[in-house]
CSV table of C-alpha atoms in Angstrom, one decimal:
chain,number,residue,atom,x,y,z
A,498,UNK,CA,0.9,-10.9,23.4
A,499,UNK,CA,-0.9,-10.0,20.0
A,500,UNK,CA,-1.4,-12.7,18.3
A,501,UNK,CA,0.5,-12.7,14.6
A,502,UNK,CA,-2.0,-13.2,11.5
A,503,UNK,CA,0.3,-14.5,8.8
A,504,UNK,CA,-2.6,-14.0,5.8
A,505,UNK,CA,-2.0,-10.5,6.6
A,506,UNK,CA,1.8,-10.9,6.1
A,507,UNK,CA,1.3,-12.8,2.7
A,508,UNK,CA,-1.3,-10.0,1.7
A,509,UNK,CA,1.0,-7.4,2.1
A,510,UNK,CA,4.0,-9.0,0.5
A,511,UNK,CA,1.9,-9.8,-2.6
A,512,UNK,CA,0.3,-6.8,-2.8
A,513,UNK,CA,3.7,-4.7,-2.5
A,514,UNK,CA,5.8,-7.1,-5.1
A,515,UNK,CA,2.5,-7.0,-7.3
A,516,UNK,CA,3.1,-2.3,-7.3
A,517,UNK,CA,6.9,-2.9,-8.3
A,518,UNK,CA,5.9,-5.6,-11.0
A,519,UNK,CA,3.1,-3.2,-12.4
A,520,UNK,CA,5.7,-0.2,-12.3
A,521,UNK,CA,8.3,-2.0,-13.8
A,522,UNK,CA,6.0,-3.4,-16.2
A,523,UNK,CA,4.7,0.2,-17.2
A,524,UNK,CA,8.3,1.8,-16.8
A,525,UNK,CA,9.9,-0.7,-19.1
A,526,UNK,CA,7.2,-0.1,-21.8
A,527,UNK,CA,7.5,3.9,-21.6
A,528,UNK,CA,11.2,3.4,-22.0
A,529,UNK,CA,11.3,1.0,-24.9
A,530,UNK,CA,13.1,-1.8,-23.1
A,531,UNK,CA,10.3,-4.4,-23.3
A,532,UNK,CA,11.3,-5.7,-26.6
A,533,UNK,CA,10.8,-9.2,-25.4
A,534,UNK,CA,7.3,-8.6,-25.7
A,535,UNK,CA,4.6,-6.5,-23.8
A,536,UNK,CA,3.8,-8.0,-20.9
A,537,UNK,CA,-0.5,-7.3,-20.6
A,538,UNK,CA,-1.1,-10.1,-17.7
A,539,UNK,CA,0.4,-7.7,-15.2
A,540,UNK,CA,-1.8,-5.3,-15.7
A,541,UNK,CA,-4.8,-7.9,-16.5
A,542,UNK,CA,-4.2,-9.4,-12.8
A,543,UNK,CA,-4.6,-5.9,-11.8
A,544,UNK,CA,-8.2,-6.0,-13.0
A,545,UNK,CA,-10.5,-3.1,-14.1
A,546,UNK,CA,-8.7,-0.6,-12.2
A,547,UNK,CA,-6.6,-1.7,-9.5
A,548,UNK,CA,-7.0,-4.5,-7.3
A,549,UNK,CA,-3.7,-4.3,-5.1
A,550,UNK,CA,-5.0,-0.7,-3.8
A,551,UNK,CA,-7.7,-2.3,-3.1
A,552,UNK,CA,-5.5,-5.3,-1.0
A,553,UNK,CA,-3.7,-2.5,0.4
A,554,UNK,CA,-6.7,-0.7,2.3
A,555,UNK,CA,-8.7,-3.8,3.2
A,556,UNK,CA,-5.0,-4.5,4.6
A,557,UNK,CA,-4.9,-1.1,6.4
A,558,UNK,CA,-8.0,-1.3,8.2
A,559,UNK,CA,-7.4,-4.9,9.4
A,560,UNK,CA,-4.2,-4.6,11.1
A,561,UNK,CA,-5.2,-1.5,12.7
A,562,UNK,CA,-8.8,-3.8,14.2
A,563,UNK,CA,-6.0,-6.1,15.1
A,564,UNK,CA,-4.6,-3.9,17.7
A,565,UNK,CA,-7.5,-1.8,18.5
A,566,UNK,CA,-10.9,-4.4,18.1
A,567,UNK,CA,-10.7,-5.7,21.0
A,568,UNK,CA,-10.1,-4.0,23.4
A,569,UNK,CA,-12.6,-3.2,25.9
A,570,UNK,CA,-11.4,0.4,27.0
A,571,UNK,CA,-12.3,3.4,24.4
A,572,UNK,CA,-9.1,4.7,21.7
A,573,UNK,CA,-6.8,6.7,22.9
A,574,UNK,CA,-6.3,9.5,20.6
A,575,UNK,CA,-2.9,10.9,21.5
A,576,UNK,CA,-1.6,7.1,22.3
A,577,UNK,CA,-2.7,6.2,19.0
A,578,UNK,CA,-1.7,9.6,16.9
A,579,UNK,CA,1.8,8.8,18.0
A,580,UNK,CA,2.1,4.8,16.9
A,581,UNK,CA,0.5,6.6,13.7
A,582,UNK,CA,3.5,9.4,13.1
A,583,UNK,CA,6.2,6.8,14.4
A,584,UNK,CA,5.4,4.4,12.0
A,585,UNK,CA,4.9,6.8,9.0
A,586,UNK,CA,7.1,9.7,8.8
A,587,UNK,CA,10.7,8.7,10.2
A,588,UNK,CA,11.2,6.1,7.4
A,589,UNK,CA,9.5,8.6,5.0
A,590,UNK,CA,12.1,11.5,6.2
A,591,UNK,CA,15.1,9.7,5.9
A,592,UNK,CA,14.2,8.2,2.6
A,593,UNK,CA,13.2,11.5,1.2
A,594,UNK,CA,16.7,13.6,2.7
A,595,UNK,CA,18.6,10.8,1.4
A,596,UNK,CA,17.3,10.6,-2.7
A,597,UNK,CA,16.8,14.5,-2.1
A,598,UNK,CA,21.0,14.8,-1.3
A,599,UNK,CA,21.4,12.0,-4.2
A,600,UNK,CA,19.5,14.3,-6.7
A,601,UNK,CA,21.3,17.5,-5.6
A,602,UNK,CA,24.8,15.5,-6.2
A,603,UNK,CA,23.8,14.0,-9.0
A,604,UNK,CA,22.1,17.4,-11.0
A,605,UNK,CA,24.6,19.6,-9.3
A,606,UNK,CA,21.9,21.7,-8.3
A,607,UNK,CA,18.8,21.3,-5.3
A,608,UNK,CA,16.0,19.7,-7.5
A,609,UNK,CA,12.5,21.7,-7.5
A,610,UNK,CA,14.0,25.2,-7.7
A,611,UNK,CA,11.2,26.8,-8.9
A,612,UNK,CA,8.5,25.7,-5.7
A,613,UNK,CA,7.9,27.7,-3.0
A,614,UNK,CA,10.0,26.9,0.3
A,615,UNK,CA,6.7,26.8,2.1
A,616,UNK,CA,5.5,24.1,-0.1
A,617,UNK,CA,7.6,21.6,1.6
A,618,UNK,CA,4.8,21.3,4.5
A,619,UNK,CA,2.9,19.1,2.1
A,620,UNK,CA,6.3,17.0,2.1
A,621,UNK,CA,6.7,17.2,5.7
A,622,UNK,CA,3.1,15.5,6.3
A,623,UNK,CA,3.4,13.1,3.5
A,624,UNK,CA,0.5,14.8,0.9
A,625,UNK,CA,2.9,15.7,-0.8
A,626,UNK,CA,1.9,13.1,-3.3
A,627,UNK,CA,-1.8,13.0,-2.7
A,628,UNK,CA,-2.2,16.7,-3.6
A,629,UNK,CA,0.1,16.6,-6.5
A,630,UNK,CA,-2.7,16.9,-9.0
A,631,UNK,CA,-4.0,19.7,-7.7
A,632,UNK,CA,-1.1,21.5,-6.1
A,633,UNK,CA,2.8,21.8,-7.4
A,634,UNK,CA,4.6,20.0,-4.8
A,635,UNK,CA,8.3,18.8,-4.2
A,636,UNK,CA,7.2,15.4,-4.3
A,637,UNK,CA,9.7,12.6,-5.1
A,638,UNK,CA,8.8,9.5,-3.0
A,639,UNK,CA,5.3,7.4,-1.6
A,640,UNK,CA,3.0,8.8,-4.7
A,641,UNK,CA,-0.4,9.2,-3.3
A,642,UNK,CA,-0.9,6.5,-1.4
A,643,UNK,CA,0.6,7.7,2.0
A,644,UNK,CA,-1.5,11.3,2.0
A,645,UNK,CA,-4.6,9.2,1.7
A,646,UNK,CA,-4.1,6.6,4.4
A,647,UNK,CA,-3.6,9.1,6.6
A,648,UNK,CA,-6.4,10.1,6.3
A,649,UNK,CA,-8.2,6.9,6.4
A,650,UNK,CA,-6.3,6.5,10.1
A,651,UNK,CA,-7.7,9.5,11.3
A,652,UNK,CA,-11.3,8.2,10.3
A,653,UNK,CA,-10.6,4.8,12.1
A,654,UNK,CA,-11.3,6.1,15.9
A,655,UNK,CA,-14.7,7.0,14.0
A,656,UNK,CA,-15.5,4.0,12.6
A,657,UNK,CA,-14.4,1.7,15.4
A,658,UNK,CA,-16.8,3.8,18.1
A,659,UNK,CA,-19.7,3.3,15.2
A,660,UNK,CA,-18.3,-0.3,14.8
A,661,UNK,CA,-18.7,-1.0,19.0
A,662,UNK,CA,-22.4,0.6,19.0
A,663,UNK,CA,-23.3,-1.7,15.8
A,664,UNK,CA,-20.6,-3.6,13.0
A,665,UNK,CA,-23.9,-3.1,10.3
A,666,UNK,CA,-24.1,0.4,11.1
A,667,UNK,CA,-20.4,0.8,10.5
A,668,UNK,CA,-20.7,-0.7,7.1
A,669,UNK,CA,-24.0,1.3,6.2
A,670,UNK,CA,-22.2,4.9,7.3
A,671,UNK,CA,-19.2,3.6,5.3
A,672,UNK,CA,-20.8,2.6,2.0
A,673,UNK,CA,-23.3,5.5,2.1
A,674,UNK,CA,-20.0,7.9,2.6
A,675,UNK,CA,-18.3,6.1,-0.3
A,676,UNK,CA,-21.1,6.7,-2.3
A,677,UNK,CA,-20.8,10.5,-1.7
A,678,UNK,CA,-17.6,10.8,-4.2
A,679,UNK,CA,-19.2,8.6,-6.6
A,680,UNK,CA,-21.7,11.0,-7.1
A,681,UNK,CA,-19.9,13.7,-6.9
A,682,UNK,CA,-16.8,13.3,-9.1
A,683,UNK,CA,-13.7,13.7,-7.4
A,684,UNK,CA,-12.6,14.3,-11.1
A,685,UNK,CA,-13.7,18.0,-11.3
A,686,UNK,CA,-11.1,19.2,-8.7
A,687,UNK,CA,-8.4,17.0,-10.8
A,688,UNK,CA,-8.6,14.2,-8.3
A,689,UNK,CA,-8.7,10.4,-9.1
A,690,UNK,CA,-12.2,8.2,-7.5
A,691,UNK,CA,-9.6,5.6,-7.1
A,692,UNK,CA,-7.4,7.6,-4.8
A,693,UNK,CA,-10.4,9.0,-3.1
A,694,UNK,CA,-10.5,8.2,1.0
A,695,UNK,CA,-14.3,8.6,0.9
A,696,UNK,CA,-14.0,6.2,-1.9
A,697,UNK,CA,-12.5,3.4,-0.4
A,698,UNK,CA,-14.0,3.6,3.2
A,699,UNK,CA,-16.1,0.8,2.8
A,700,UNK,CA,-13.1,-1.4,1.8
A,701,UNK,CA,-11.3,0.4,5.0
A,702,UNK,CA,-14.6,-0.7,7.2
A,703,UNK,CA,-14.5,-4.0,5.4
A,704,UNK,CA,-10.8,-4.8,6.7
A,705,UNK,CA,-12.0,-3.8,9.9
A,706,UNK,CA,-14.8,-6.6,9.8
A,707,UNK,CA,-13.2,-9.0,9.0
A,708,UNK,CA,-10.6,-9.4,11.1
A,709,UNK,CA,-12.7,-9.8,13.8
A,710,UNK,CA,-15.1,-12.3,12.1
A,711,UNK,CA,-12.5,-14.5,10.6
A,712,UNK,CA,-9.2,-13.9,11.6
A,713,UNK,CA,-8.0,-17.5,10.6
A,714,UNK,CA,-8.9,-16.5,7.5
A,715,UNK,CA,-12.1,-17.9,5.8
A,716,UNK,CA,-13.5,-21.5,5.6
A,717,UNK,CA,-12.5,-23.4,2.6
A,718,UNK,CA,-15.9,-23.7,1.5
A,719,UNK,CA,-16.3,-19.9,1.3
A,720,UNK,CA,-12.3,-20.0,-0.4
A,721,UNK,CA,-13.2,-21.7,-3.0
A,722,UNK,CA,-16.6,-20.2,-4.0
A,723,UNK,CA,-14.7,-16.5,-3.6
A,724,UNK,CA,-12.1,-17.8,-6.4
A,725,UNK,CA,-14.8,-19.3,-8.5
A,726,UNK,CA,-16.6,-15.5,-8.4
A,727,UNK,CA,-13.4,-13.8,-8.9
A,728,UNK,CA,-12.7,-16.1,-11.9
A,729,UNK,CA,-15.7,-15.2,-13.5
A,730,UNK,CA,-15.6,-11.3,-12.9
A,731,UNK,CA,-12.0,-11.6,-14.4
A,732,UNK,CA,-14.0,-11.8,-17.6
A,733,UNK,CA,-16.5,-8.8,-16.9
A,734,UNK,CA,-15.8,-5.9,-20.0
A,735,UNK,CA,-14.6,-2.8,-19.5
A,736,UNK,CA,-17.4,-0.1,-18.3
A,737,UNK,CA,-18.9,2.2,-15.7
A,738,UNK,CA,-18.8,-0.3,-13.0
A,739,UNK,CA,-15.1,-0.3,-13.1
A,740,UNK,CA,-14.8,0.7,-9.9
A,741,UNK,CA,-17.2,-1.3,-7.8
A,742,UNK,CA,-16.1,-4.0,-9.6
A,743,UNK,CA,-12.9,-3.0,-8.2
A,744,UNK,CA,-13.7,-3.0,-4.8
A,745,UNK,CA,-15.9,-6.5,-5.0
A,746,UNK,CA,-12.4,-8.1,-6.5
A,747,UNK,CA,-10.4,-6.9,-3.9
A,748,UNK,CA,-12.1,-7.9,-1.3
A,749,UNK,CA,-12.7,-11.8,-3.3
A,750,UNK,CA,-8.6,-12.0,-3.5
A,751,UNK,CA,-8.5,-10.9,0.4
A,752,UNK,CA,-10.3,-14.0,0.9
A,753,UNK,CA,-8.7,-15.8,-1.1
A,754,UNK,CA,-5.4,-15.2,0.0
A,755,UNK,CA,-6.9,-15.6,4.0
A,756,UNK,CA,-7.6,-19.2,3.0
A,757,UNK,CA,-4.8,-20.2,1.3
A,758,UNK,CA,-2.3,-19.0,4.2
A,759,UNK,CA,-3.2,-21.5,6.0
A,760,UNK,CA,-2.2,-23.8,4.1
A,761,UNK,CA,1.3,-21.7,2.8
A,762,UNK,CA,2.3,-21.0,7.3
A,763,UNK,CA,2.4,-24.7,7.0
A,764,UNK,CA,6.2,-24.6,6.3
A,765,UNK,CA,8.5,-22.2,7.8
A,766,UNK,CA,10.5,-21.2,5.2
A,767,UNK,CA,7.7,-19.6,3.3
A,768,UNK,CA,6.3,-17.9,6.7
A,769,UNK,CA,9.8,-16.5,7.1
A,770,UNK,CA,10.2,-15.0,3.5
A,771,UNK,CA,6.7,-13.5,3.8
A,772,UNK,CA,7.4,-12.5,7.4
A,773,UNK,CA,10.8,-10.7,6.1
A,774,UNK,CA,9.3,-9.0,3.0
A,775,UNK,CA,6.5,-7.4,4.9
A,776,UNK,CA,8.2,-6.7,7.7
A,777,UNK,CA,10.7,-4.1,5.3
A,778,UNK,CA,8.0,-3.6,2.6
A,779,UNK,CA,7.6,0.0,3.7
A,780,UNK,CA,10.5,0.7,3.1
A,781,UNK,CA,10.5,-0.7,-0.4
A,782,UNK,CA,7.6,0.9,-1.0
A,783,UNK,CA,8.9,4.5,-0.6
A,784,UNK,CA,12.3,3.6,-2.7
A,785,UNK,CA,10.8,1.6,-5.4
A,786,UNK,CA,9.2,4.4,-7.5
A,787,UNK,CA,11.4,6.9,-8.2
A,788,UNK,CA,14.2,3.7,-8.7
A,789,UNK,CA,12.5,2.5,-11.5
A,790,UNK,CA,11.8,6.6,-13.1
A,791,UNK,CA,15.3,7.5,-12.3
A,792,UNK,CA,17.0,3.9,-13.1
A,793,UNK,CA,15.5,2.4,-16.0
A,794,UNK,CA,15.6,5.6,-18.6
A,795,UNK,CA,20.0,5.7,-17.9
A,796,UNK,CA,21.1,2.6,-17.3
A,797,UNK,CA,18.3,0.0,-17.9
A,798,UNK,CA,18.6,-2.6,-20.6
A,799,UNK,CA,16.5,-4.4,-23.0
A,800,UNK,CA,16.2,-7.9,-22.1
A,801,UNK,CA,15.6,-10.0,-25.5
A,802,UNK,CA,13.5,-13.2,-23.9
A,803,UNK,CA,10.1,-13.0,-22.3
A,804,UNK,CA,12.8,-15.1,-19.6
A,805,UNK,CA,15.0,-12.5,-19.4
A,806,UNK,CA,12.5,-9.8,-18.7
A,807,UNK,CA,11.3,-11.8,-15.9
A,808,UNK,CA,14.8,-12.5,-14.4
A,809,UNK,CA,15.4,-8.8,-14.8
A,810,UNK,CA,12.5,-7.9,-12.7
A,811,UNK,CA,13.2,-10.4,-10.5
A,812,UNK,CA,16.9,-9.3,-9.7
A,813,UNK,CA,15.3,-5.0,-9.7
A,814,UNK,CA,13.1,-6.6,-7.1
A,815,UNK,CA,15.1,-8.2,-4.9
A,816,UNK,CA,17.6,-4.8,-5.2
A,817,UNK,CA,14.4,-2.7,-4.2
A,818,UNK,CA,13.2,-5.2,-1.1
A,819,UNK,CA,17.5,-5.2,-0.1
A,820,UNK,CA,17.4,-1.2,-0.2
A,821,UNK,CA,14.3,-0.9,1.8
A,822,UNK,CA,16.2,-3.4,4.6
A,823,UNK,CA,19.0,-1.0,4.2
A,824,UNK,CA,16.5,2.0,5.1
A,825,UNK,CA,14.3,0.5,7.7
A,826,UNK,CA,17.2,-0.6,9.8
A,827,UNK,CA,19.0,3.1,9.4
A,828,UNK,CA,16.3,4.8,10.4
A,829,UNK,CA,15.5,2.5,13.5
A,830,UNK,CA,19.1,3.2,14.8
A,831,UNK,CA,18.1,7.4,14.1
A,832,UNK,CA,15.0,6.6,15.8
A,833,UNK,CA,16.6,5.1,18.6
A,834,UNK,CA,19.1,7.9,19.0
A,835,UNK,CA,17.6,10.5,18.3
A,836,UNK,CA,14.0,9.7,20.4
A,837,UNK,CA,15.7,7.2,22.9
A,838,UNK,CA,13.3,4.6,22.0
A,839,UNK,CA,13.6,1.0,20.7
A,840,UNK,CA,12.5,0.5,17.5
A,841,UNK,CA,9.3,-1.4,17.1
A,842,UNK,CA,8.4,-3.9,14.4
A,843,UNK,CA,5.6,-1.7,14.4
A,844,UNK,CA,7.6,1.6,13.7
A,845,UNK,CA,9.8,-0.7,10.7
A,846,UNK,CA,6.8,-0.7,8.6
A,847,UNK,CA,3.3,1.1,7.8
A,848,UNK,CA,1.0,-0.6,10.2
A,849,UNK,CA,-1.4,-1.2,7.7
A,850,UNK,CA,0.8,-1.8,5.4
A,851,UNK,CA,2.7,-0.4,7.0
C-alpha cells in the first residue's frame, strides 16, 4: 500500500484555505464590506505574485511522482489518462450542471445566451477558464487553474521518462522550457506568465524531485535555513524578478511546511482536520469562487471589527469546505451508479491537488 505523505495533506489544505482567504479578502474590498479595515497581509503572505500557485503545482507534480516514481515498469498512458479524467471532470460536471440550474432558476433565463452552443467544448474539457482571456467562454466555475494543470499532467509521462534517463536532465529541459515564455511574453496573446504551463514547469519538475529525494520532508537544518531565506525575500521590492522570485518562494514555503509536518502528524487531531480538508478541497475549490462573486455583492455584510471580519471569513470558509463535502460525496454516489465503480479517494479530489 502507498504510503500517505501527510506534508502534502497540510500543503494542500493551506494552500486551498490561503485562495478562499485571498478571494474573500479581494471580494470584500470590491464590494465595500471591509469597513473594518483593509486587510493587506493576505495578499503580502501571497508575496510578489502568488505563492499558493506556486504551492499548488510543486503539489501537483509531487503527488503524481508519488504514484508514478517508483515504479519500475514504463507509464501507462491510457491507465493513467483515465485516473486523470476520473479525478477531474465528474466533480467539475456536477458542480457546473448544478450552479448552471441555480443560475437559470434564479435569473429566470439560461445564463450566457449570447455564446455559441459549440463553445461549451471548452467547458466540457475544463479550459473553459484558462482560455477565457482569449476566447468568450461559458465559464462559471475552477478559473484557470484546472485548463492549465491539465496540461501540466499530460507533460508528466514526458518528464518522468527524462526524469528515469537523468533527474538533472529533467530539471535542465524544464527550466530551459520555462524560460521560453519568459522571453516570449505570454502577454501578447492576452495570456498571464503566471498562468503559463511552460512557466511553471520547472516548479512542476521540482515537485516531482522532491518527493523522491525527501519524502519525510526536509532535515531541520535545511527547515530552518529555507525560513530564514524566505524571511528575508519577504522584504525584496517590487520589480522585474517578480516572478522568479515567485517561484524561489514557493518552493522555500514547500520546505518549510515538509518540515514542520512532522512535527504537526504528531497529534491526530490535527492529521485528521488536514486529512479531511484535503481530502474534499477539490470540491471547495470549484464552489468557492463564484460563492463569494455571487454571495457577497446580495447578501454579504459589513462586519465592523477587524474580529468580526475574521470570524466572518472563518464561518464563509467552513460553509465553502461543508459544500464541497456535500459535492464530492454526490458525485461519488453518480460515479458509482452511473460507471459501476467505487469511488476512490483518488477520484474525491484533484490528485495533485486534486
Amino acid at each position: 500500500m502507498r504510503k500517505r505523505i501527510f506534508y502534502l495533506d497540510v500543503v494542500r489544505s493551506i494552500a486551498l484555505t490561503m485562495v478562499i482567504a485571498i478571494h474573500y479578502n479581494l471580494n470584500m474590498t470590491i464590494h465595500n464590506l471591509d469597513t473594518a479595515a483593509r486587510i493587506p497581509f493576505i495578499t503580502q503572505l501571497n508575496g510578489h505574485g502568488a505563492i499558493v500557485q506556486s504551492l499548488f503545482v510543486i503539489l501537483s507534480g509531487a503527488a503524481l511522482m508519488l504514484v508514478y516514481g517508483k515504479r519500475e515498469k514504463s507509464i501507462h498512458l491510457g491507465e493513467y489518462a483515465k485516473k486523470r479524467i476520473l479525478s477531474i471532470y465528474p466533480l467539475f460536471w456536477v458542480t457546473y450542471i448544478i450552479l448552471f440550474v441555480f443560475m437559470t432558476v434564479y435569473k429566470g433565463h439560461t445564463p450566457f445566451r449570447g455564446i455559441h452552443t459549440w463553445r461549451y467544448i471548452y467547458t466540457v474539457t475544463a479550459f473553459d477558464g484558462w482560455l477565457l482571456p482569449i476566447q468568450q467562454t461559458p465559464y462559471m466555475i475552477g478559473e484557470w487553474f484546472l485548463g492549465f494543470i491539465i496540461i501540466l499532467y499530460c507533460l508528466f509521462p514526458l518528464l518522468l521518462a527524462i526524469y528515469r534517463r537523468s533527474p538533472a536532465g529533467m530539471m535542465i529541459f524544464a527550466f530551459l522550457v520555462a524560460c521560453i515564455p519568459a522571453l516570449y511574453e505570454p502577454a501578447r496573446l492576452g495570456m498571464s506568465l503566471y498562468t503559463s504551463p511552460m512557466a511553471r514547469l520547472f516548479e512542476f519538475a521540482f515537485g516531482m524531485l522532491f518527493i523522491m529525494h525527501y519524502e519525510d520532508g526536509v532535515s531541520a537544518k535545511q527547515g530552518v535555513v529555507a525560513a530564514v531565506l524566505l524571511a528575508l525575500l519577504y522584504n525584496v521590492p517590487n520589480g522585474p524578478w517578480n516572478f522568479p522570485l515567485n517561484v524561489v518562494m514557493g518552493i522555500l514555503w514547500f520546505s518549510v511546511i515538509s518540515w514542520v509536518s512532522r512535527y504537526l502528524e504528531k497529534s491526530a487531531v490535527i492529521r485528521n482536520f488536514f486529512f479531511w480538508t484535503s481530502l474534499y478541497s477539490y470540491g471547495a475549490f470549484l464552489f468557492h469562487h463564484y460563492f463569494l462573486q455571487f454571495y457577497l455583492p446580495r447578501y454579504g455584510i459589513a462586519p465592523q471589527t477587524l474580529g468580526g471580519f475574521f470570524l466572518y471569513g472563518m464561518v464563509l470558509i467552513i460553509a465553502i469546505y461543508g459544500v464541497g463535502y456535500l459535492l464530492t460525496k454526490l458525485t461519488g454516489v453518480l460515479v458509482k451508479q452511473i460507471l459501476h465503480m467505487k469511488p476512490s479517494r483518488s477520484r474525491e479530489r484533484l490528485a495533485e491537488e486534486g
